[in-house]
Amino acid sequence: QVQLVESGGGLVQAGGSLRLSCAASGRAFNRNAMGWFRQAPGKEREFVATINWSGGSIDYADSVKGRFTISRDNAKNTVYLQMNSLKPEDTAVYYCAARVTVVVARYGYKYWGQGTQVTVSS
């Protein structure tokens, strides 16, 4: 099985920065694409960013382009989401997820973490 554990969430003021981490186990040798999603109260879960094994294929939601950066350290089995210039509308539970193929996409993720809360105050 694949286990994903997010960390790094918390409370931050608008304009601030936060870095989320996702530690993965059970896939030490795979090359699958990874992604970040978020869900705000009363809203559907939405795609945030995705990255392939080499980091050569990356995709961001329009709402976070230029502010968020996704990266991964395969030696540490860890994926990161650096969030800068945070806005109150970024407030949500953020989830790490893994696909079962090497191709990046905004849908079709099989494995999910439990989520970490990010709250941005105005």
Coordinates of C-alpha atoms in Angstrom, one line a residue:
Q1 CA 0.0 0.0 0.0
V2 CA 0.9 3.7 -0.3
Q3 CA 0.8 6.0 2.7
L4 CA 0.9 9.8 2.4
V5 CA 1.3 12.1 5.4
E6 CA 1.0 15.9 5.1
S7 CA 2.6 18.4 7.4
G8 CA 3.3 22.1 7.6
G9 CA -0.2 23.6 7.8
G10 CA -1.2 26.3 10.2
L11 CA -2.3 29.9 10.6
V12 CA -0.7 32.7 8.6
Q13 CA -1.6 36.3 7.7
A14 CA -2.4 37.4 4.2
G15 CA 0.8 38.0 2.2
G16 CA 2.7 35.4 4.2
S17 CA 4.3 32.1 3.2
L18 CA 4.0 28.5 4.2
R19 CA 5.6 25.3 3.0
L20 CA 3.7 22.0 3.1
S21 CA 5.4 18.6 3.0
C22 CA 4.2 15.2 2.0
A23 CA 6.1 12.2 3.2
A24 CA 5.4 9.0 1.2
S25 CA 6.0 5.4 2.2
G26 CA 5.4 2.1 0.3
R27 CA 6.6 3.5 -3.1
A28 CA 10.4 3.9 -2.6
F29 CA 11.2 2.9 -6.2
N30 CA 8.2 4.1 -8.2
R31 CA 8.1 7.1 -10.6
N32 CA 4.5 8.1 -10.3
A33 CA 3.2 11.6 -10.6
M34 CA 2.2 13.4 -7.4
G35 CA -0.2 16.3 -6.7
W36 CA -1.7 18.7 -4.3
F37 CA -5.4 19.4 -3.9
R38 CA -7.5 21.6 -1.5
Q39 CA -11.0 21.8 -0.2
A40 CA -12.6 24.8 1.4
P41 CA -15.8 24.7 3.5
G42 CA -18.9 24.4 1.3
K43 CA -16.8 23.9 -1.8
E44 CA -15.7 20.9 -4.0
R45 CA -12.2 19.6 -3.8
E46 CA -10.0 21.4 -6.4
F47 CA -6.8 20.7 -8.1
V48 CA -3.7 22.8 -7.0
A49 CA -0.6 21.4 -8.6
T50 CA 1.1 18.2 -10.0
I51 CA 4.6 17.1 -10.8
N52 CA 6.3 14.1 -12.4
W53 CA 9.3 12.2 -11.1
S54 CA 12.0 14.3 -12.8
G55 CA 10.2 17.6 -12.2
G56 CA 10.2 18.3 -16.0
S57 CA 6.4 18.2 -16.2
I58 CA 4.5 20.5 -13.8
D59 CA 1.0 21.9 -13.9
Y60 CA -0.7 24.5 -11.7
A61 CA -4.2 25.7 -11.2
D62 CA -4.7 29.3 -12.6
S63 CA -5.6 30.5 -9.1
V64 CA -2.1 29.7 -7.7
K65 CA 0.2 30.3 -10.7
G66 CA 3.1 32.6 -9.8
R67 CA 2.5 32.1 -6.1
F68 CA 2.8 28.4 -5.4
T69 CA 5.7 26.1 -6.3
I70 CA 5.6 22.3 -6.3
S71 CA 8.8 20.2 -6.0
R72 CA 9.9 16.8 -4.9
D73 CA 12.9 15.1 -3.4
N74 CA 12.8 11.5 -4.6
A75 CA 15.7 10.4 -2.4
K76 CA 13.6 11.5 0.6
N77 CA 10.3 10.3 -0.8
T78 CA 8.9 13.8 -0.2
V79 CA 6.8 16.3 -2.1
Y80 CA 6.6 19.9 -1.2
L81 CA 4.3 22.8 -1.9
Q82 CA 5.8 26.3 -1.2
M83 CA 3.0 28.8 -0.9
N84 CA 3.8 32.5 -1.1
S85 CA 1.7 35.7 -1.2
L86 CA -1.1 33.8 0.6
K87 CA -4.7 35.1 0.3
P88 CA -7.7 34.4 2.5
E89 CA -9.3 32.5 -0.3
D90 CA -6.4 30.0 0.0
T91 CA -7.8 28.8 3.3
A92 CA -8.6 25.1 2.9
V93 CA -7.6 21.6 3.9
Y94 CA -4.7 20.7 1.7
Y95 CA -4.3 17.1 0.5
C96 CA -1.3 15.3 -1.0
A97 CA -2.1 12.6 -3.6
A98 CA -0.4 10.1 -5.8
R99 CA -1.3 8.7 -9.3
V100 CA -0.5 5.2 -10.4
T101 CA 1.1 6.3 -13.7
V102 CA 4.1 8.6 -14.5
V103 CA 1.9 11.0 -16.4
V104 CA 0.8 14.3 -14.7
A105 CA -2.9 15.1 -14.8
R106 CA -5.5 17.1 -12.8
Y107 CA -7.6 14.0 -12.1
G108 CA -7.2 10.3 -11.5
Y109 CA -5.4 10.1 -8.2
K110 CA -5.6 6.9 -6.3
Y111 CA -3.8 7.5 -3.0
W112 CA -4.6 10.4 -0.6
G113 CA -3.2 11.8 2.6
Q114 CA -5.4 12.8 5.6
G115 CA -5.0 16.5 4.9
T116 CA -3.5 19.5 6.7
Q117 CA -5.4 22.7 7.5
V118 CA -4.2 26.0 6.1
T119 CA -5.8 29.2 7.4
V120 CA -5.0 32.6 6.0
S121 CA -6.3 35.6 8.0
S122 CA -7.0 39.0 6.4

